[in-house]
XYZ file of C-alpha atoms in Angstrom:
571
model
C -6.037 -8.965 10.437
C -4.354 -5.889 9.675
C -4.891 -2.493 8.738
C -3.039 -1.511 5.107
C 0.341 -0.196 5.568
C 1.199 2.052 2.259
C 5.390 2.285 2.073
C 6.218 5.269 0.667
C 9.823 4.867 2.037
C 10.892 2.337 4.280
C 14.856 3.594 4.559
C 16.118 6.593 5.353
C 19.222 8.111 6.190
C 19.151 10.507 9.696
C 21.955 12.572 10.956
C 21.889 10.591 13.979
C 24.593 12.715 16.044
C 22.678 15.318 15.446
C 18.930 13.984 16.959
C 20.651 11.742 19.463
C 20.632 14.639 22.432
C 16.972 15.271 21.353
C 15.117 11.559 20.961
C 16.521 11.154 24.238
C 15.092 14.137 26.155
C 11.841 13.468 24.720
C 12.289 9.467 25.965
C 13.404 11.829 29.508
C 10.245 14.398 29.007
C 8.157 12.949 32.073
C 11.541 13.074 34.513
C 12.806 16.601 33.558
C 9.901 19.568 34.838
C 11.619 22.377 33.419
C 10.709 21.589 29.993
C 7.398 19.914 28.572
C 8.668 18.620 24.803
C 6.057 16.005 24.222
C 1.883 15.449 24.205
C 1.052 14.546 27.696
C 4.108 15.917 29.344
C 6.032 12.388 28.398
C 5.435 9.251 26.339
C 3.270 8.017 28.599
C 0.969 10.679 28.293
C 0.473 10.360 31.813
C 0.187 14.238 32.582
C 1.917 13.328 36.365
C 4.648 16.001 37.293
C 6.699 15.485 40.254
C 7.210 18.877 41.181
C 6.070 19.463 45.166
C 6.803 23.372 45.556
C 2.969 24.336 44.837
C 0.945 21.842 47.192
C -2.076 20.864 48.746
C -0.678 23.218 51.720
C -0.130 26.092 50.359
C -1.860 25.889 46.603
C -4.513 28.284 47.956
C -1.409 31.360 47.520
C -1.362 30.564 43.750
C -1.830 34.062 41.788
C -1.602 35.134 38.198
C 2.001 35.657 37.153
C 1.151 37.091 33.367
C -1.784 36.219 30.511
C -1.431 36.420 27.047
C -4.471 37.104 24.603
C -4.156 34.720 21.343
C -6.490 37.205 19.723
C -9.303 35.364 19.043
C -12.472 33.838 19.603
C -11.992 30.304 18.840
C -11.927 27.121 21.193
C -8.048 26.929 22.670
C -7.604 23.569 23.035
C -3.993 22.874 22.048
C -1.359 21.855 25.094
C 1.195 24.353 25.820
C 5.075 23.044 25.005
C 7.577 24.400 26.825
C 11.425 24.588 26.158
C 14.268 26.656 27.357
C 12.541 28.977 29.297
C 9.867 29.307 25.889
C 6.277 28.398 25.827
C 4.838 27.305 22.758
C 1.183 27.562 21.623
C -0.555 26.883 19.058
C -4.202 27.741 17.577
C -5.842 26.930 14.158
C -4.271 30.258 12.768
C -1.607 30.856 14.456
C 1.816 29.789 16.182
C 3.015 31.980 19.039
C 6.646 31.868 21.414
C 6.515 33.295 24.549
C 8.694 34.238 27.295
C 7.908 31.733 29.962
C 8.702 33.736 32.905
C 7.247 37.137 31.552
C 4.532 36.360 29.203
C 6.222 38.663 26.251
C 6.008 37.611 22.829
C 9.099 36.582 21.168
C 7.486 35.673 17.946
C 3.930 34.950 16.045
C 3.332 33.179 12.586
C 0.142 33.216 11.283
C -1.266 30.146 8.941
C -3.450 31.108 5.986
C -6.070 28.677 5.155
C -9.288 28.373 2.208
C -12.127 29.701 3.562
C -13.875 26.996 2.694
C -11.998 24.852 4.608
C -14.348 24.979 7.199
C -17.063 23.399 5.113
C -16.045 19.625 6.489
C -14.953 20.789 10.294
C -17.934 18.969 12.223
C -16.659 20.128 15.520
C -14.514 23.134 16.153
C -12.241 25.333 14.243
C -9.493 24.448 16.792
C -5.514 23.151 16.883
C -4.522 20.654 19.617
C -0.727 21.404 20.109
C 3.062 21.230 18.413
C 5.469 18.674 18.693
C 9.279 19.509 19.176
C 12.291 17.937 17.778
C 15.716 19.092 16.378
C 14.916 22.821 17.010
C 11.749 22.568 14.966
C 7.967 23.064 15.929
C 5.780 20.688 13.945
C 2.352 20.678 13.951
C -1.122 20.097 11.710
C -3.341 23.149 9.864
C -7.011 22.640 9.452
C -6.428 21.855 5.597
C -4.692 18.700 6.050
C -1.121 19.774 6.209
C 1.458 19.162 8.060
C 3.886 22.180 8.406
C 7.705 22.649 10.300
C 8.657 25.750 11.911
C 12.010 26.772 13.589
C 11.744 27.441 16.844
C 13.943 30.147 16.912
C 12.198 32.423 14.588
C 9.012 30.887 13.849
C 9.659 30.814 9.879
C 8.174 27.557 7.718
C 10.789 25.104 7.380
C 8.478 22.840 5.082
C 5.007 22.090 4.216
C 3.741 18.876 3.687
C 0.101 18.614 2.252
C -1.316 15.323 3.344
C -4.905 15.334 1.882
C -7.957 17.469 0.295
C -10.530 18.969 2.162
C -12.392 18.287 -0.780
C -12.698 14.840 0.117
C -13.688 15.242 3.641
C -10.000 15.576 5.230
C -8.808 18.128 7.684
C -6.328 18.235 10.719
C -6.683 19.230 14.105
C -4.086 16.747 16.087
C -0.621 17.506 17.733
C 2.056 15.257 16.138
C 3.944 13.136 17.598
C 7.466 12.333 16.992
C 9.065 8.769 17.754
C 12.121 7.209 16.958
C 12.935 10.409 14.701
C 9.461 9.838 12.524
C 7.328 12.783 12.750
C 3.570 10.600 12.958
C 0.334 13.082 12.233
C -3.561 11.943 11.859
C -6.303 13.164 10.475
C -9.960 14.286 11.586
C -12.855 14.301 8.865
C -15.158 10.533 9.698
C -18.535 13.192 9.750
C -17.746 14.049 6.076
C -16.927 10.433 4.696
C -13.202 10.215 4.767
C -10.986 7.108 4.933
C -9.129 7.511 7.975
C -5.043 7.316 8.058
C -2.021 8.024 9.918
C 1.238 8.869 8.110
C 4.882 9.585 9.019
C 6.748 11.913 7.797
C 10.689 13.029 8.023
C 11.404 15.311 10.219
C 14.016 17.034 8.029
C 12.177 17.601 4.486
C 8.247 16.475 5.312
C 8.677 13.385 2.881
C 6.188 10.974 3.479
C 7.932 8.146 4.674
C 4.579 5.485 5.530
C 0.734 5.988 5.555
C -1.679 3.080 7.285
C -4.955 3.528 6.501
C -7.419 2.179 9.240
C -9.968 1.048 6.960
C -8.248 -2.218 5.006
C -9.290 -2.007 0.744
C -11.086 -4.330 -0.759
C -9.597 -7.968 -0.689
C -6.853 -6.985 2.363
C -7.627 -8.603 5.813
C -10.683 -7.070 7.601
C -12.231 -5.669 4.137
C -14.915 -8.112 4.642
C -15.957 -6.398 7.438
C -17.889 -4.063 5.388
C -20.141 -4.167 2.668
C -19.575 -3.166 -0.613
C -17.757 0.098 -1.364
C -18.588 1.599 2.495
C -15.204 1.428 3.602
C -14.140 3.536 0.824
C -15.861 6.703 3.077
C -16.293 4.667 6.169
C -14.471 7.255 8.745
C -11.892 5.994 11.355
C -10.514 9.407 11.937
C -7.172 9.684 13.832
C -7.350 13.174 15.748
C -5.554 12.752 19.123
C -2.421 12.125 19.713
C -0.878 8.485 19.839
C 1.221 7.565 22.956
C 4.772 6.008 22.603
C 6.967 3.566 24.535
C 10.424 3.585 23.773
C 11.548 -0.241 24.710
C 9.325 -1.725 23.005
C 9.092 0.853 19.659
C 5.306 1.030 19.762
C 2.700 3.497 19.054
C -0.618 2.956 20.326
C -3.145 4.920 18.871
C -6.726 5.328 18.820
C -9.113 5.396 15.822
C -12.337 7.149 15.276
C -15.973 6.304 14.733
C -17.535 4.178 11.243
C -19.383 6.933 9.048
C -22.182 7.444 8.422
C -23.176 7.162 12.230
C -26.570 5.797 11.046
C -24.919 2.061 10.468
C -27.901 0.412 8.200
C -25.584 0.299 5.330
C -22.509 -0.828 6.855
C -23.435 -3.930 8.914
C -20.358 -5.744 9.553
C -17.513 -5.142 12.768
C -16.222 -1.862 10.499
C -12.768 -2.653 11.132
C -10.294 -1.142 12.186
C -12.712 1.570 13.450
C -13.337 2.556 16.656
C -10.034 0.596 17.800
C -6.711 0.681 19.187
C -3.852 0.066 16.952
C -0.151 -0.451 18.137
C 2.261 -0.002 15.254
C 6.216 0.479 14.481
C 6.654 4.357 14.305
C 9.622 3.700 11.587
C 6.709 1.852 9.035
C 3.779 1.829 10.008
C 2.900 -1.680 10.559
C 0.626 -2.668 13.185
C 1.034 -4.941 15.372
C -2.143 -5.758 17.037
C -5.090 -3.747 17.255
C -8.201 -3.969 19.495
C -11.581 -3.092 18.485
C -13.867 -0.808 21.157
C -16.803 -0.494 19.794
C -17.831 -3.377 16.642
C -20.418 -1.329 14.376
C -20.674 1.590 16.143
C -24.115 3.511 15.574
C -23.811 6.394 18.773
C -20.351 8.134 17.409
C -18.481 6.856 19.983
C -14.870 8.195 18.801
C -12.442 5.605 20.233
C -9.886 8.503 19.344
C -9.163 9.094 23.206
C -5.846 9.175 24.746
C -3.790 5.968 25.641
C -2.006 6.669 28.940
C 0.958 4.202 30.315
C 1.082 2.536 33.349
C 2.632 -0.189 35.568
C -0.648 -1.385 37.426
C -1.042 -5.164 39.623
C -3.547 -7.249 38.074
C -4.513 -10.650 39.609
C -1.047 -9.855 41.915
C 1.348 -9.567 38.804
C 2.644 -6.459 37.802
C 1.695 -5.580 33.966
C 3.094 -2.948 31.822
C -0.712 -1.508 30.576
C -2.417 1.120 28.193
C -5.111 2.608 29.122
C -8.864 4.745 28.064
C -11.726 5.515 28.873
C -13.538 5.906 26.453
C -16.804 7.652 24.888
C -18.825 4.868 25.181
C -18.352 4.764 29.047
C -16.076 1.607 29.429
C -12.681 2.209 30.989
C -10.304 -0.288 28.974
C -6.664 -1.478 30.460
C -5.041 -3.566 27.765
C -1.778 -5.352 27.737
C 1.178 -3.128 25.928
C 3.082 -5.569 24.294
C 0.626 -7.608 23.299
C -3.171 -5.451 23.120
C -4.388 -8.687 25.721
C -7.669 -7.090 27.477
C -7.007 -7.122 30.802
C -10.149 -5.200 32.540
C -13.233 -2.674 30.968
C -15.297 -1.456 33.428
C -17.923 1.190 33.239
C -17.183 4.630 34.788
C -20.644 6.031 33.984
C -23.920 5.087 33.165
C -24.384 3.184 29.850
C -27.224 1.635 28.629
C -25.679 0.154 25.391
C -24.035 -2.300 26.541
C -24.454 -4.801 29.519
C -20.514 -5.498 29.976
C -17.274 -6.095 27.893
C -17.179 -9.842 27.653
C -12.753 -10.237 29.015
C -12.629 -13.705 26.960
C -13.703 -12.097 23.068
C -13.110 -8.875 24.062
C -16.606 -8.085 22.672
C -19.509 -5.688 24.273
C -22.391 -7.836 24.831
C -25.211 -5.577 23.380
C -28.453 -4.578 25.345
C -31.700 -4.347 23.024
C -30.977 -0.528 23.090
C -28.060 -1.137 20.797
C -30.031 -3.713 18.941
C -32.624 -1.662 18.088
C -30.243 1.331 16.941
C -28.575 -1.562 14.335
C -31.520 -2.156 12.870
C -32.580 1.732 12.336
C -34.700 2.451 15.265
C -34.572 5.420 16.960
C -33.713 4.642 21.112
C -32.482 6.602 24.069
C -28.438 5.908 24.586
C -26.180 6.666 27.604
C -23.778 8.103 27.330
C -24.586 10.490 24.843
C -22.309 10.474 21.532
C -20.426 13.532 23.426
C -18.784 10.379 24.823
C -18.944 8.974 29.102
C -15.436 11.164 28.203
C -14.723 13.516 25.595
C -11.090 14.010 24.382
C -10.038 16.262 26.998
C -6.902 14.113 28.204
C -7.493 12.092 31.830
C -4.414 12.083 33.563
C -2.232 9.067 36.318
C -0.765 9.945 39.895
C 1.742 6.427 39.806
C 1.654 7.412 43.400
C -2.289 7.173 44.383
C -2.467 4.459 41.394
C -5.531 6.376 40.456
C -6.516 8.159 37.297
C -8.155 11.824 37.314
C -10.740 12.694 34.391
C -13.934 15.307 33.652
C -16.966 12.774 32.702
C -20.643 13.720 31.362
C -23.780 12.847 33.161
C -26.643 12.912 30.251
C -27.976 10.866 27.640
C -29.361 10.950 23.735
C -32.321 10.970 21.919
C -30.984 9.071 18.862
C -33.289 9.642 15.963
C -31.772 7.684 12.750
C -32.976 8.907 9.190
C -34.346 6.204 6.790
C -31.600 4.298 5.427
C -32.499 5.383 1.409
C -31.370 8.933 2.898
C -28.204 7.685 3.945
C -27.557 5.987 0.951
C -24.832 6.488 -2.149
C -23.158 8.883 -0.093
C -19.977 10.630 -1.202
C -16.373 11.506 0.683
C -16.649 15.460 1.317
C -20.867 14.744 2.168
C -21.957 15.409 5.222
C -22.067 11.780 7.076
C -23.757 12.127 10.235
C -27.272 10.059 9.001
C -29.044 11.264 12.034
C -32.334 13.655 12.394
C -30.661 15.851 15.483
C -26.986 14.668 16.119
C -26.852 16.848 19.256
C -30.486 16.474 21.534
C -29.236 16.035 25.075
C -31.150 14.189 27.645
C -30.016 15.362 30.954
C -31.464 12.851 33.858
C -29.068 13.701 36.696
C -30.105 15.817 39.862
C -26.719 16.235 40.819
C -25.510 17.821 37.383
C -24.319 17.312 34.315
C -20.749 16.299 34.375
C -18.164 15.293 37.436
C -14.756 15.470 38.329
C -13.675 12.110 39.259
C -10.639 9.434 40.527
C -11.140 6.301 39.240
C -8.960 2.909 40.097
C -8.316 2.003 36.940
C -8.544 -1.809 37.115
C -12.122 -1.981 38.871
C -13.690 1.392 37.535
C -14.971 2.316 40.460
C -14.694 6.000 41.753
C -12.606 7.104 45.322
C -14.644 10.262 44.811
C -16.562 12.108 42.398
C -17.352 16.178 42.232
C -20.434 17.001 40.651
C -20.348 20.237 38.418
C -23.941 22.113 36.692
C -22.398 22.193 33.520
C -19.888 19.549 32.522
C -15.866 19.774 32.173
C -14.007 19.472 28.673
C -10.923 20.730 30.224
C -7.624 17.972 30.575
C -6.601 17.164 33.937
C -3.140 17.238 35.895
C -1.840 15.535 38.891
C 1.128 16.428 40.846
C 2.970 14.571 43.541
C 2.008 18.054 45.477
C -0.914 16.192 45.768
C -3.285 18.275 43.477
C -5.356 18.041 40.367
C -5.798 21.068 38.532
C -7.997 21.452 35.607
C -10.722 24.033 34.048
C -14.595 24.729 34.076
C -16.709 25.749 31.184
C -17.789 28.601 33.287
C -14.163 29.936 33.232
C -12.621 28.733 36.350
C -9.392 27.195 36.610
C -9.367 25.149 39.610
C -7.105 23.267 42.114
C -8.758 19.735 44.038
C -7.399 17.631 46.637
C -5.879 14.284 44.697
C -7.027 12.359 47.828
C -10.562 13.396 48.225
C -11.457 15.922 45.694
C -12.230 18.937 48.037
C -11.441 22.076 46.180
C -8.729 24.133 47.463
C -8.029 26.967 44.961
C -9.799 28.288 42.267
C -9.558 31.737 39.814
C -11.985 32.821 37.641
C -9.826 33.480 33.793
C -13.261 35.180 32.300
C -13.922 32.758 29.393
C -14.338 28.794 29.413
C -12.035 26.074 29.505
C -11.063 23.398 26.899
C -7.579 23.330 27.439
C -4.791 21.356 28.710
C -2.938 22.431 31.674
C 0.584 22.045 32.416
C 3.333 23.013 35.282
C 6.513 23.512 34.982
C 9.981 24.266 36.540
C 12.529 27.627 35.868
C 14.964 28.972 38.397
C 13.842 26.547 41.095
C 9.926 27.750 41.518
C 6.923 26.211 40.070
C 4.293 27.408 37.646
C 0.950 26.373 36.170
C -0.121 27.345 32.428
C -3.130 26.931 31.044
C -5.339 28.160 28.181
C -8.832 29.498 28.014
C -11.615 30.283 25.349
C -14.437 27.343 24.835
C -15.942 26.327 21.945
C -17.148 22.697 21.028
C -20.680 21.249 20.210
C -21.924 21.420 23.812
C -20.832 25.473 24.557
C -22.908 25.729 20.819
C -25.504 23.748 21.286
C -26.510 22.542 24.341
C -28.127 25.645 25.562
C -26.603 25.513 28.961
C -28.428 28.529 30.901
C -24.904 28.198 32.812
C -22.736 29.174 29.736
C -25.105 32.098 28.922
C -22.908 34.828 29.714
C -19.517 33.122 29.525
C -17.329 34.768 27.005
C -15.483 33.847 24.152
C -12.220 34.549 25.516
C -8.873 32.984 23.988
C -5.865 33.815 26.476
C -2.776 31.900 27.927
C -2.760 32.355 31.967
C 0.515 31.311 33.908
C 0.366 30.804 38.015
C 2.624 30.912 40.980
C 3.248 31.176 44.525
C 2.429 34.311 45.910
C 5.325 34.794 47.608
C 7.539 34.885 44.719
C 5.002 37.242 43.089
C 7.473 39.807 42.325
C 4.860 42.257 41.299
C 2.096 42.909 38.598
C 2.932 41.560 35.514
C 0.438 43.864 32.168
C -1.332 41.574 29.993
C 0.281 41.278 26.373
C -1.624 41.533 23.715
C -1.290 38.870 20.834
C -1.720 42.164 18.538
């Protein structure tokens, strides 16, 4: 069973010469440090850098080089790109160039959106990052389009829209191009959408291919839901798809069944909640893999898919990884989506274990319950074991490096005639209080950890008062950096997770780090200025006087600090 592939285009004429130089230094992205073209700092999305200059040794020297305000109060969440000596950022109304080494604006476009727009944003008025190709910027605006800039002056290019906010549709994801087909997704499952991805060309914006991940009625996997559910059944598509090159797939994660309340959509839901490998050229999928079958606790299977070469049972297998929000750390088979491990990395109480032969959870009578309308306490809580900040892979310690939560929810369904005859554009959460936290753990509410990715167990684990939604980054310096809701940026020890740097950027941190090469020394980039569901609603006493914020910081070695650099304004 497949998800519907709608051909818009299937043949199109490139000027290959001309993309040739640049589809290979994005296949070249993880091996070349002074530029970061791609999602994840290469295909892989395995956010490893092999730079050694800034180290466990002598990380502790790292000062501020510049910072950069993005002028405004928003959650900063997109990745930094980085090409030529130019940092790009992005935000959900702007687009901003900066001089890497100096911090100095080069140039700022501004998006306009409706006002209104905001209406069917569950989550965060937020943008998670460009994509670059063929000296163009591309990236998503909040009303569902997808838009093309040039890099070299920051003027539109095209504009492509994709869907109506009316009907529940908006965009927050960084695109990703592959084999010359710009591929976007959409966010909107809280509001009754039909989730897709689409590709478009990266010349004009045509459509070339959408796949919807919810099959219409009388396609394979449409009898996995009743009636017209599917029709505004969710499977969002808001982060970023990983790539590999020899064998031409996408994998890509889909979002959560709506409404979360799932009395009137019993059935698997497919392809929610799943993993889908398709051709980047069409669309089709090849094989998918379903997380979580009738999910009722939001548990976005949206997460990053990061690449690895990992020894199972002594043989070496090309694998895809995530951990996902409902606290199960899944390795799967690339080429073929063949389950090869899920572990838990937290506590869950949903599920006993993932059974390796159907691939299935087998259900505890907490999940049972929830299926049949009853309210129950869940672990993890539906902000996921993981949220989407990105987890990163050292290939060298063979260990992966993510920010996990430590509480639990009181899930409190609403009768099912008040879910009922619901409409795309509706709200679609079908829950009394989506967001009541139950926090249970003395040691705190959220932990830095290194996981082995086939077993799930942890080398070590930090424990943190308030929880991480920053990304992570590993370097064969031996470091993982990442940042704090309370507004530190902060260096660890890959090995045992000691902290051995940290500087305080005045506002919280939901963004992605990255480091980079120019002129032979090393710097570190990362974004602050929190927002989310928890910084909103959680009332963390710990986030009580943590500004807004919304600024770009760049790091380096003290000793080629070559003097005090004044902030720029984004003015």
């Amino acid at each position: 069973m497949r998800p519907t592939v709608v051909a818009i285009l299937m043949s199109v004429i490139f000027p290959m010469l001309a993309l040739a130089q640049t589809t290979d230094e994005l296949k070249n992205d993880e091996r070349t440090p002074d530029d970061v073209l791609t999602y994840g700092m290469g295909y892989g999305q395995q956010r490893f850098s092999p730079l050694t200059r800034i180290n466990r040794n002598n990380v502790k020297r790292l000062v501020p080089a510049w910072s950069y305000s993005m002028s405004d109060n928003r959650g900063q969440e997109a990745q930094p790109l980085l090409k030529d000596g130019i940092l790009y950022l992005t935000d959900h109304e702007k687009t901003v160039a900066l001089d890497a080494l100096s911090g100095k604006a080069i140039w700022k476009s501004m998006i306009e959106y409706p006002p209104d727009t905001t209406r069917v944003v569950c989550c965060g008025i937020v943008n998670r990052g460009g994509a670059l190709f063929d000296g163009k910027l591309y990236r998503t605006i909040l009303d569902a389009h997808v838009i093309a800039l040039d890099i070299k002056t920051g003027k539109e290019v095209w504009r492509t829209k994709s869907a109506d906010p009316k009907d529940g549709y908006s965009m927050t994801v960084a695109p990703l191009v592959a084999s010359g087909v710009v591929i976007a997704g959409v966010a909107g499952a809280e509001f009754g959408h039909r989730g897709y991805l689409e590709g478009l060309d990266p010349q004009t914006g045509k459509q070339l291919w959408r796949t919807y991940t919810i099959p219409a009625p009388g396609e394979p996997g449409a009898e996995t839901w009743p009636g017209d559910a599917g029709s505004h059944g969710g499977g969002s598509t808001w982060i970023t798809g990983s790539y590999d090159p020899d064998l031409d797939l996408v994998f890509w994660g889909t979002g959560n069944p709506a409404p979360w309340n799932p009395v009137n959509r019993k059935g698997d839901n497919l392809y929610t909640n799943s993993i889908l490998a398709f051709q980047p050229k069409t669309g089709k999928v090849v094989w998918h893999y379903q997380m979580t079958p009738n999910d009722p606790f939001d548990y976005d299977g949206v997460n990053e898919l990061v690449q690895a070469e990992l020894t199972i049972d002594g043989t070496l297998r090309k694998v895809v990884m995530q951990a996902n929000r409902n606290g199960f750390l899944y390795v799967l088979e690339r080429a073929t989506g063949k389950l090869l491990a899920a572990n838990k990395f937290v506590k869950v109480n949903w599920a006993e274990r993932i059974d390796l032969a159907t691939g299935r959870p087998v259900w505890t009578e907490v999940t049972k319950a929830a299926l049949e309308g009853k309210s129950v306490q869940v672990w993890p809580h539906l902000t996921g074991g993981k949220n989407w900040h990105p987890m990163s892979y050292s290939p060298i310690s063979k260990l992966i490096y993510l920010n996990t939560t430590s509480f639990g929810w009181d899930y409190q369904p609403l009768p099912s005639e008040e879910v009922a005859n619901l409409k795309p554009g509706q709200p679609h959460y079908g829950i009394k209080r989506p967001f009541v936290y139950i926090f249970d753990d003395p040691d705190g509410r959220g932990h830095l950890r290194a996981l082995d990715p086939v077993t799930g167990r942890s080398k070590w684990a930090v424990p943190f008062k308030s929880p991480n939604f920053s990304g992570t980054l590993v370097t064969a310096g031996g470091l993982v950096f990442t940042g704090r809701l309370t507004g530190e940026f902060m260096a660890v020890d890959a090995d045992t997770g000691k902290t051995l740097w940290e500087f305080q950027t005045s506002a919280g941190i939901v963004g992605q780090p990255i480091t980079w090469e120019r002129d032979g020394k090393q710097y570190v980039t990362i974004t602050n200025g929190a927002t989310g569901p928890y910084v909103m609603r959680s009332g963390d006493p710990n986030l009580a006087n943590v500004p807004a914020g919304g600024s770009v910081w760049t790091f380096k070695l003290f000793e080629e600090y070559s003097g005090p650099q004044r902030a720029t304004s984004g003015n």
